[in-house]
Coordinates of C-alpha atoms and ligand atoms in Angstrom, one line a residue:
M1 CA 142.6 2.9 67.5
K2 CA 143.0 6.7 67.8
T3 CA 139.6 8.4 68.3
K4 CA 138.6 11.2 66.0
N5 CA 136.5 13.8 67.6
I6 CA 133.5 14.9 65.6
I7 CA 132.6 18.5 66.4
I8 CA 128.9 18.9 67.0
F9 CA 127.7 22.3 65.7
D10 CA 124.1 22.8 66.8
T11 CA 122.0 25.3 64.8
T12 CA 118.6 24.8 66.5
L13 CA 118.6 28.4 67.5
R14 CA 119.3 29.6 63.9
D15 CA 118.4 27.2 61.1
G16 CA 115.9 25.4 63.5
E17 CA 114.2 28.7 64.3
Q18 CA 113.6 29.2 60.6
S19 CA 111.1 26.4 60.8
P20 CA 107.6 27.9 60.5
G21 CA 106.1 28.7 63.9
A22 CA 109.4 28.0 65.8
S23 CA 110.4 31.5 66.6
M24 CA 111.6 32.0 70.2
N25 CA 112.1 35.0 72.4
A26 CA 115.5 35.9 73.9
E27 CA 114.8 34.3 77.2
E28 CA 113.6 31.0 75.6
K29 CA 116.8 31.0 73.4
T30 CA 119.0 31.6 76.4
Q31 CA 117.4 28.7 78.3
L32 CA 117.9 26.4 75.3
A33 CA 121.5 27.5 74.8
L34 CA 122.4 26.7 78.4
Q35 CA 120.8 23.3 78.0
L36 CA 122.8 22.8 74.7
E37 CA 125.9 23.6 76.7
K38 CA 124.9 21.0 79.3
L39 CA 124.3 18.5 76.5
G40 CA 128.0 19.0 75.5
V41 CA 127.5 20.7 72.1
D42 CA 130.8 22.1 70.9
V43 CA 129.5 25.0 68.9
I44 CA 126.1 26.8 69.4
E45 CA 124.9 28.8 66.4
A46 CA 123.0 31.3 68.5
G47 CA 121.3 33.2 65.7
F48 CA 121.7 35.6 62.7
A49 CA 122.6 38.8 64.5
V50 CA 121.7 41.2 61.8
A51 CA 118.3 39.6 61.1
S52 CA 116.5 41.5 63.9
P53 CA 117.1 43.3 67.2
G54 CA 115.6 40.3 69.0
D55 CA 118.1 38.0 67.4
F56 CA 121.0 40.3 68.3
D57 CA 119.8 40.6 71.9
A58 CA 119.4 36.8 72.2
I59 CA 123.0 36.2 70.9
R60 CA 124.3 38.8 73.3
R61 CA 122.6 37.1 76.3
I62 CA 123.8 33.7 75.2
S63 CA 127.4 35.1 74.8
D64 CA 127.2 36.4 78.4
Q65 CA 126.1 33.2 79.9
V66 CA 127.5 30.2 77.9
K67 CA 131.0 29.3 79.2
S68 CA 132.2 26.0 77.6
S69 CA 130.7 26.0 74.1
V70 CA 131.8 28.2 71.2
V71 CA 129.1 30.8 70.5
C72 CA 128.6 31.6 66.8
S73 CA 126.6 34.1 64.8
L74 CA 125.7 33.8 61.1
A75 CA 126.5 36.6 58.8
R76 CA 126.1 37.1 55.0
A77 CA 129.3 38.0 53.2
L78 CA 128.6 41.7 53.9
D79 CA 130.6 44.0 56.1
N80 CA 127.6 45.2 58.1
D81 CA 126.4 41.7 58.8
I82 CA 129.9 40.7 59.9
K83 CA 130.3 43.8 62.1
V84 CA 126.9 43.2 63.8
A85 CA 127.7 39.5 64.3
A86 CA 131.1 40.3 65.9
D87 CA 129.4 42.8 68.2
A88 CA 126.7 40.3 69.3
I89 CA 129.3 37.6 70.2
S90 CA 131.9 39.9 71.7
S91 CA 131.4 38.9 75.3
A92 CA 131.5 35.1 74.6
K93 CA 134.4 33.2 76.0
F94 CA 134.8 31.3 72.7
Q95 CA 133.6 33.2 69.6
R96 CA 133.0 32.2 66.0
I97 CA 131.7 34.2 63.0
H98 CA 130.0 32.1 60.3
T99 CA 129.9 33.8 57.0
F100 CA 128.4 32.4 53.8
I101 CA 127.7 33.1 50.1
A102 CA 126.0 30.9 47.5
T103 CA 128.3 29.0 45.0
S104 CA 125.8 27.1 42.8
P105 CA 125.3 28.3 39.2
I106 CA 121.6 28.7 39.8
H107 CA 122.1 30.8 43.0
M108 CA 124.9 32.9 41.5
K109 CA 123.0 33.7 38.3
Y110 CA 119.5 34.3 39.6
K111 CA 119.8 35.2 43.3
L112 CA 123.2 37.0 43.5
K113 CA 123.4 38.1 39.9
M114 CA 127.2 37.8 40.2
T115 CA 129.9 36.0 38.3
P116 CA 131.9 33.3 40.0
E117 CA 134.9 35.6 40.1
E118 CA 132.8 38.2 41.9
V119 CA 131.6 35.6 44.4
I120 CA 135.2 34.5 45.2
K121 CA 136.2 38.2 45.8
K122 CA 133.2 38.8 48.1
A123 CA 133.9 35.6 50.0
V124 CA 137.6 36.5 50.5
N125 CA 136.8 40.0 51.6
A126 CA 134.2 38.7 54.1
V127 CA 136.5 36.2 55.7
A128 CA 139.4 38.7 55.9
Y129 CA 137.1 41.2 57.5
A130 CA 135.6 38.7 60.0
K131 CA 139.2 37.7 60.9
T132 CA 139.8 41.2 62.2
F133 CA 137.3 40.4 65.0
C134 CA 138.1 36.8 65.9
N135 CA 140.2 33.9 65.0
D136 CA 137.6 31.2 64.6
I137 CA 136.0 31.8 61.2
E138 CA 133.6 29.5 59.4
F139 CA 132.9 29.9 55.7
S140 CA 129.9 28.2 54.0
C141 CA 129.3 27.6 50.3
E142 CA 125.5 27.9 50.2
D143 CA 123.9 25.3 48.0
A144 CA 127.2 23.4 47.9
G145 CA 125.2 20.3 47.0
R146 CA 124.5 21.8 43.6
S147 CA 127.8 23.6 43.1
D148 CA 130.6 22.8 40.7
I149 CA 133.3 20.9 42.6
V150 CA 136.2 22.5 40.7
F151 CA 134.8 26.0 41.6
M152 CA 134.3 24.9 45.2
K153 CA 138.0 23.9 45.5
E154 CA 139.0 27.2 44.1
I155 CA 136.8 29.3 46.5
L156 CA 137.8 27.1 49.5
D157 CA 141.5 27.6 48.7
A158 CA 141.0 31.4 48.5
V159 CA 139.1 31.6 51.8
I160 CA 141.6 29.4 53.6
E161 CA 144.3 32.0 52.5
A162 CA 142.1 34.7 53.9
G163 CA 141.9 33.0 57.3
A164 CA 138.9 30.6 57.3
T165 CA 139.3 27.8 59.8
T166 CA 136.2 25.7 59.1
L167 CA 134.7 25.1 55.7
N168 CA 131.1 24.2 55.7
I169 CA 129.5 22.2 52.8
P170 CA 125.8 22.6 53.0
D171 CA 123.3 20.6 51.0
T172 CA 121.0 23.5 51.3
V173 CA 118.1 22.1 49.4
G174 CA 118.5 18.4 50.5
Y175 CA 119.2 17.2 47.0
R176 CA 122.1 14.8 47.3
M177 CA 122.0 11.1 48.2
P178 CA 124.4 10.0 51.0
S179 CA 126.8 8.3 48.6
E180 CA 127.0 11.5 46.5
M181 CA 127.5 13.7 49.6
G182 CA 130.3 11.3 50.7
A183 CA 132.0 11.6 47.3
I184 CA 131.9 15.5 47.5
I185 CA 133.4 15.5 51.0
K186 CA 136.1 13.0 50.0
T187 CA 137.2 15.2 47.1
L188 CA 137.2 18.4 49.1
H189 CA 138.9 16.8 52.0
K190 CA 141.7 15.6 49.8
S191 CA 142.1 19.0 48.3
V192 CA 142.0 20.9 51.6
G193 CA 144.0 18.4 53.7
D194 CA 144.7 19.7 57.2
R195 CA 144.6 23.4 56.3
A196 CA 141.0 23.6 57.7
I197 CA 138.2 21.5 59.2
I198 CA 135.6 20.3 56.7
S199 CA 132.0 20.5 58.0
V200 CA 128.7 19.3 56.6
H201 CA 125.2 20.7 56.9
N202 CA 122.4 18.6 55.4
H203 CA 118.7 19.4 54.9
N204 CA 116.2 16.6 55.0
D205 CA 114.0 17.2 51.9
L206 CA 114.5 13.6 50.7
G207 CA 114.7 12.2 54.1
V208 CA 118.4 11.4 54.0
A209 CA 120.0 14.2 56.0
V210 CA 121.3 12.0 58.8
A211 CA 122.5 9.3 56.5
S212 CA 124.4 12.0 54.4
S213 CA 125.9 13.4 57.5
I214 CA 127.2 10.0 58.6
E215 CA 128.5 9.3 55.1
S216 CA 130.3 12.7 55.2
I217 CA 132.0 11.8 58.5
L218 CA 133.2 8.6 57.0
N219 CA 134.7 10.6 54.1
G220 CA 136.6 13.2 56.1
A221 CA 134.1 15.7 57.6
R222 CA 135.1 16.6 61.2
Q223 CA 132.2 18.8 62.0
V224 CA 128.5 18.1 61.5
E225 CA 125.8 20.8 61.7
C226 CA 122.5 19.6 63.0
T227 CA 119.5 20.5 65.1
I228 CA 117.6 19.0 68.0
N229 CA 114.5 17.0 66.8
G230 CA 115.7 17.7 63.3
L231 CA 114.0 21.1 63.5
G232 CA 114.5 23.4 60.5
E233 CA 113.2 25.0 57.3
R234 CA 110.9 22.8 55.2
A235 CA 111.7 19.2 56.0
G236 CA 114.3 20.2 58.6
N237 CA 118.0 19.7 59.2
A238 CA 119.9 16.5 60.2
A239 CA 118.8 15.5 63.7
L240 CA 121.6 15.8 66.3
E241 CA 120.2 12.9 68.4
E242 CA 120.1 10.5 65.5
I243 CA 123.7 11.2 64.4
V244 CA 125.1 11.0 67.9
M245 CA 123.2 7.8 68.8
A246 CA 124.1 6.2 65.5
L247 CA 127.8 6.7 66.2
R248 CA 127.4 5.4 69.8
T249 CA 125.1 2.5 69.1
R250 CA 127.2 1.2 66.1
H251 CA 130.5 1.7 67.9
D252 CA 131.5 -1.6 66.2
I253 CA 131.7 0.2 62.8
F254 CA 132.1 3.9 63.9
G255 CA 134.4 3.2 66.9
E256 CA 137.0 5.5 65.4
Y257 CA 134.7 8.5 65.8
D258 CA 133.2 10.0 68.9
T259 CA 131.5 13.2 70.1
N260 CA 131.5 15.2 73.3
I261 CA 127.7 14.8 73.7
N262 CA 126.5 13.8 77.1
I263 CA 123.8 11.4 75.7
N264 CA 121.7 11.2 78.9
E265 CA 120.8 14.9 78.4
I266 CA 119.3 14.1 74.9
Y267 CA 115.7 13.5 76.1
H268 CA 115.5 16.6 78.3
T269 CA 116.9 18.8 75.5
S270 CA 114.5 17.4 73.0
R271 CA 111.5 18.0 75.4
L272 CA 112.8 21.5 76.1
V273 CA 112.8 22.3 72.4
S274 CA 109.3 20.9 71.8
T275 CA 107.8 22.6 74.8
I276 CA 109.4 26.0 73.9
T277 CA 108.6 25.9 70.2
G278 CA 105.3 24.0 70.5
I279 CA 106.5 21.7 67.7
E280 CA 106.4 18.0 68.8
P281 CA 108.5 15.5 66.9
Q282 CA 106.4 12.9 65.0
P283 CA 105.5 10.0 67.4
N284 CA 107.6 7.5 65.4
K285 CA 110.6 9.9 65.2
A286 CA 113.9 8.0 65.9
I287 CA 115.4 8.4 69.4
V288 CA 113.0 11.1 70.8
G289 CA 109.5 10.3 69.3
K290 CA 106.8 9.3 71.8
N291 CA 106.8 5.8 70.5
A292 CA 110.5 5.3 69.9
F293 CA 110.9 2.9 72.9
L294 CA 107.3 1.6 73.1
H295 CA 106.5 -2.0 72.2
E296 CA 102.8 -2.4 71.3
S297 CA 102.6 -5.8 69.7
G298 CA 102.3 -8.9 72.0
I299 CA 105.2 -10.7 70.2
H300 CA 107.6 -7.7 70.8
Q301 CA 106.4 -7.2 74.4
N302 CA 106.9 -10.9 75.2
G303 CA 110.4 -10.8 73.7
V304 CA 111.5 -7.6 75.5
L305 CA 110.3 -9.0 78.8
K306 CA 112.3 -12.1 78.3
H307 CA 115.4 -10.4 77.1
M308 CA 115.6 -6.7 76.4
E309 CA 117.9 -7.0 73.4
T310 CA 115.4 -9.1 71.4
Y311 CA 113.8 -5.9 70.2
E312 CA 115.8 -3.0 71.6
I313 CA 119.1 -1.8 70.3
M314 CA 119.3 1.1 72.8
K315 CA 118.0 1.8 76.3
A316 CA 115.6 4.6 76.8
S317 CA 117.4 5.4 80.1
D318 CA 120.6 6.0 78.1
I319 CA 119.2 9.2 76.6
G320 CA 117.8 10.3 80.0
F321 CA 114.2 9.1 79.5
D322 CA 112.6 8.4 82.9
I323 CA 109.3 6.5 82.6
N324 CA 108.5 7.1 86.3
S325 CA 108.2 10.8 86.0
I326 CA 105.6 11.5 88.7
V327 CA 107.5 14.1 90.6
L328 CA 106.0 16.5 92.9
G329 CA 102.8 17.1 94.8
K330 CA 101.3 19.9 96.8
H331 CA 103.5 19.2 99.8
S332 CA 106.7 19.5 97.8
G333 CA 108.9 22.4 98.9
R334 CA 110.7 25.1 97.0
Y335 CA 114.1 23.3 97.2
A336 CA 112.7 20.1 95.6
F337 CA 111.0 22.2 93.0
K338 CA 114.2 24.1 92.1
D339 CA 116.2 20.9 91.9
K340 CA 113.6 19.5 89.5
L341 CA 113.8 22.6 87.3
T342 CA 117.6 22.1 87.0
K343 CA 117.2 18.4 86.2
L344 CA 114.7 19.3 83.4
G345 CA 117.2 21.7 81.9
F346 CA 115.8 25.0 83.1
H347 CA 118.2 27.6 84.4
I348 CA 115.9 30.0 86.4
K349 CA 117.4 32.7 88.5
D350 CA 116.5 32.5 92.2
S351 CA 114.7 35.8 92.0
E352 CA 112.3 34.4 89.4
I353 CA 111.6 31.0 91.0
D354 CA 109.0 32.4 93.4
K355 CA 106.6 33.4 90.7
I356 CA 106.8 30.0 89.1
F357 CA 106.6 28.2 92.4
V358 CA 103.3 30.0 93.2
R359 CA 101.9 28.7 89.9
F360 CA 103.1 25.2 90.7
K361 CA 101.3 25.3 94.1
I362 CA 98.0 26.4 92.4
L363 CA 98.4 23.5 89.9
A364 CA 99.3 21.0 92.7
D365 CA 96.0 21.9 94.4
A366 CA 94.0 21.3 91.2
K367 CA 95.8 18.2 90.1
K368 CA 97.0 15.3 92.3
E369 CA 99.9 14.0 90.3
I370 CA 102.4 16.4 88.7
F371 CA 104.5 15.0 85.9
D372 CA 107.7 16.3 84.4
E373 CA 105.7 17.3 81.4
D374 CA 103.5 19.5 83.6
I375 CA 106.5 21.3 85.0
R376 CA 108.0 21.8 81.6
A377 CA 104.7 23.2 80.3
L378 CA 104.4 25.5 83.3
V379 CA 107.9 26.9 83.2
S380 CA 108.0 27.4 79.5
S381 CA 104.6 29.2 79.5
E382 CA 106.2 31.5 82.1
I383 CA 109.5 32.2 80.1
S384 CA 107.6 32.6 76.8
K385 CA 105.6 35.6 78.2
V386 CA 106.3 39.0 77.0
K387 CA 105.4 41.9 79.3
E388 CA 101.7 41.5 80.1
V389 CA 99.8 44.5 79.0
F390 CA 96.5 42.8 79.2
K391 CA 95.8 40.3 82.0
L392 CA 92.8 38.1 82.5
I393 CA 91.4 38.5 86.0
T394 CA 88.1 36.5 85.7
L395 CA 86.2 34.5 83.1
Q396 CA 82.6 33.4 83.5
L397 CA 80.8 31.3 81.0
S398 CA 77.1 30.5 80.7
D399 CA 75.6 27.3 79.3
C400 CA 75.5 27.0 75.6
N401 CA 71.8 27.3 74.8
L402 CA 70.5 26.5 71.3
G403 CA 73.9 27.4 69.9
L404 CA 74.2 30.7 71.8
A405 CA 76.8 31.1 74.5
N406 CA 77.7 33.9 76.9
A407 CA 81.1 34.9 78.1
A408 CA 82.0 37.6 80.7
V409 CA 85.5 38.7 81.5
T410 CA 87.4 41.1 83.7
I411 CA 90.6 42.2 82.1
S412 CA 93.2 44.5 83.6
Y413 CA 94.9 47.0 81.4
D414 CA 97.1 50.0 82.3
G415 CA 96.1 49.7 86.0
K416 CA 92.4 49.7 85.3
E417 CA 90.0 46.7 85.4
V418 CA 87.3 46.5 82.7
T419 CA 84.4 44.0 82.8
D420 CA 82.1 43.2 79.9
A421 CA 80.2 40.3 78.3
A422 CA 79.4 39.0 74.8
I423 CA 77.3 36.4 73.0
G424 CA 78.8 34.1 70.5
N425 CA 78.0 31.1 68.3
G426 CA 79.4 28.7 70.9
T427 CA 81.6 29.3 74.0
M428 CA 84.9 29.8 72.2
D429 CA 83.4 32.4 69.8
A430 CA 81.9 34.3 72.8
V431 CA 85.3 34.2 74.6
F432 CA 87.2 35.7 71.7
K433 CA 84.5 38.3 71.0
V434 CA 84.4 39.6 74.6
I435 CA 88.2 39.9 74.7
D436 CA 88.2 41.8 71.4
R437 CA 85.5 44.1 72.8
V438 CA 87.3 44.8 76.1
C439 CA 90.7 45.3 74.5
N440 CA 89.2 47.3 71.6
I441 CA 90.9 45.2 68.9
Q442 CA 89.8 42.9 66.1
G443 CA 91.5 39.5 66.0
E444 CA 91.1 37.0 63.2
L445 CA 91.7 33.4 64.4
R446 CA 93.7 31.4 61.9
D447 CA 94.5 28.3 63.9
Y448 CA 93.6 26.7 67.2
K449 CA 95.1 23.6 68.8
V450 CA 94.5 22.1 72.2
D451 CA 96.3 19.1 73.7
A452 CA 96.6 17.4 77.0
V453 CA 100.0 17.8 78.5
T454 CA 99.8 14.4 80.3
K455 CA 97.4 11.5 80.7
G456 CA 94.4 11.6 83.1
K457 CA 91.1 13.4 83.1
N458 CA 92.4 16.3 85.1
A459 CA 95.4 16.8 82.8
L460 CA 96.6 20.3 82.0
A461 CA 95.2 21.7 78.7
R462 CA 97.8 23.5 76.5
V463 CA 96.2 25.7 73.9
M464 CA 97.9 27.3 71.0
V465 CA 96.2 30.0 68.9
K466 CA 97.4 31.8 65.7
V467 CA 95.8 35.2 65.2
I468 CA 96.0 38.2 62.9
F469 CA 95.3 41.5 64.6
E470 CA 93.9 44.5 62.7
E471 CA 95.9 45.8 59.8
N472 CA 99.1 43.9 60.8
K473 CA 99.3 41.0 58.4
S474 CA 101.7 38.8 60.4
I475 CA 100.4 35.8 62.2
I476 CA 100.9 36.0 66.0
T477 CA 101.1 32.8 68.1
G478 CA 99.8 32.7 71.7
H479 CA 99.9 30.0 74.3
G480 CA 97.7 29.3 77.3
L481 CA 97.9 26.6 80.0
S482 CA 95.3 25.6 82.6
V483 CA 93.4 22.6 83.9
D484 CA 90.4 24.3 82.4
T485 CA 90.4 24.3 78.6
M486 CA 88.4 27.5 78.2
L487 CA 90.6 29.4 80.6
A488 CA 93.7 28.1 78.7
T489 CA 91.9 29.3 75.5
A490 CA 91.3 32.8 76.9
N491 CA 94.8 33.1 78.2
A492 CA 96.3 31.9 74.8
Y493 CA 94.3 34.6 73.0
I494 CA 95.5 37.3 75.5
D495 CA 99.1 36.0 75.2
A496 CA 98.9 36.6 71.4
L497 CA 97.5 40.0 72.0
N498 CA 100.3 40.9 74.4
S499 CA 102.9 39.6 71.8
Y500 CA 101.2 41.8 69.2
F501 CA 101.7 44.9 71.3
F502 CA 105.2 43.9 72.1
M503 CA 106.0 43.5 68.4
K504 CA 104.6 46.9 67.7
G505 CA 107.4 48.1 69.9
G506 CA 105.3 49.5 72.7
F507 CA 106.6 47.3 75.4
K508 CA 110.0 45.8 76.5
N509 CA 110.6 42.2 77.4
Ligands
KIV1 O1 121.4 25.5 54.4 C1 122.3 26.4 54.3 O2 122.9 26.5 53.3 C2 122.5 27.2 55.5 C3 123.7 28.1 55.4 C4 123.5 29.5 55.8 C5 124.8 27.4 56.1 O3 121.8 27.2 56.4
ZN2 ZN1 120.6 25.3 56.4

């Protein structure tokens, strides 16, 4: 049987990033892109270049560094979007521009306020213009799931003529059932033939994105668009790891199809995405959830011990999950540390390892056993940092007495160190108040989350805060990491403050 290669188009850095709270800085995106390349992803949608200077910069950096995957930028069907996208990917070895316009009656009438003829004209112009920059052009019919099939055939014929090489059929609002998606792809595949590759892009609003992607493959789609951990707007996108593992595990029925994914990098990639975005997959999430390979009930444990296949259809080790992840201790050297970072999917320059290694040694003094998760948390807290304007030097707390607590800090700012103290209704309140006072700002705490990075009483505490500062209405996220929860809290708040100043444009990354 001849194997049909399914192109894996990963959009974690673009559609995934549109998930609330998942925004990443350029360094974080670059780290992730390099890991996606190691995972064997064929096309990396690195961002939406025109959306912001930060997106543009991240796509540029990814284009400079990724060598074996195609690097792609999204662009609306507008000349300026396309020009900026082309600019952002210009240094990539393999380049793709992905342009789109909505084709459903509801989007054309209310969002675009355009007739179907105008939409076709705009799509053709966009593809023809994109073609002047590179050969590999993808065109998407936004909201294809609710578009008229006869109209889609017409627009697809027109964009093929203009030079489109991949035609993407997104179920933008996750409306279609797998059988319906399969039927749409079958009709379009028949009409397009081998003039272009048909791609699918399913959202998970009704929980069937992966099933719809697989049904589309069976009906002629040769590219699937997906994200790690199923990250994405609303209920997310189809999860890469689920599609890939379904094809592998059910080789008996999908043997005809395969991907270039290196499945033993799945676990590291999933953890990297969660650590960087702070969004954990649900514990019972297929393939990468915390419980995906755990057997709690006695009957299951008994069965698995006697013969693994009684209750397991895949091995955790196949996706790179290593249960014995105690790694390094305080006597570990720089070489072992660097090797570990590479195995965990980080690509840190030699010049930057020293700083992280110092933090690792401090942690190793405070904590006997260091797990992979500790290292992931440590490195990602380092790469998520914007330039530190404010830096916490010391934090002192007094006992909480009859509800009143006292916090004193020394914070450095602009080469000066300022010390002050404040009283609050509880320790956390006192910490936030004294930081506000020293930094001369008013922050409004919108969300606070603390979790233990690993098991054990002396586990690292990872704190996430969401804050609104002064007149600026956008919610800023900050992260802090320490074996001491209050220290992690103070650092998370200061991290948010630094991001706020960075956003205001005062400081460069
Ligand atoms: O869901 C969607 O329609 C998209 C397109 C931009 C491809 O993400
Ligand atoms: Zn989408």
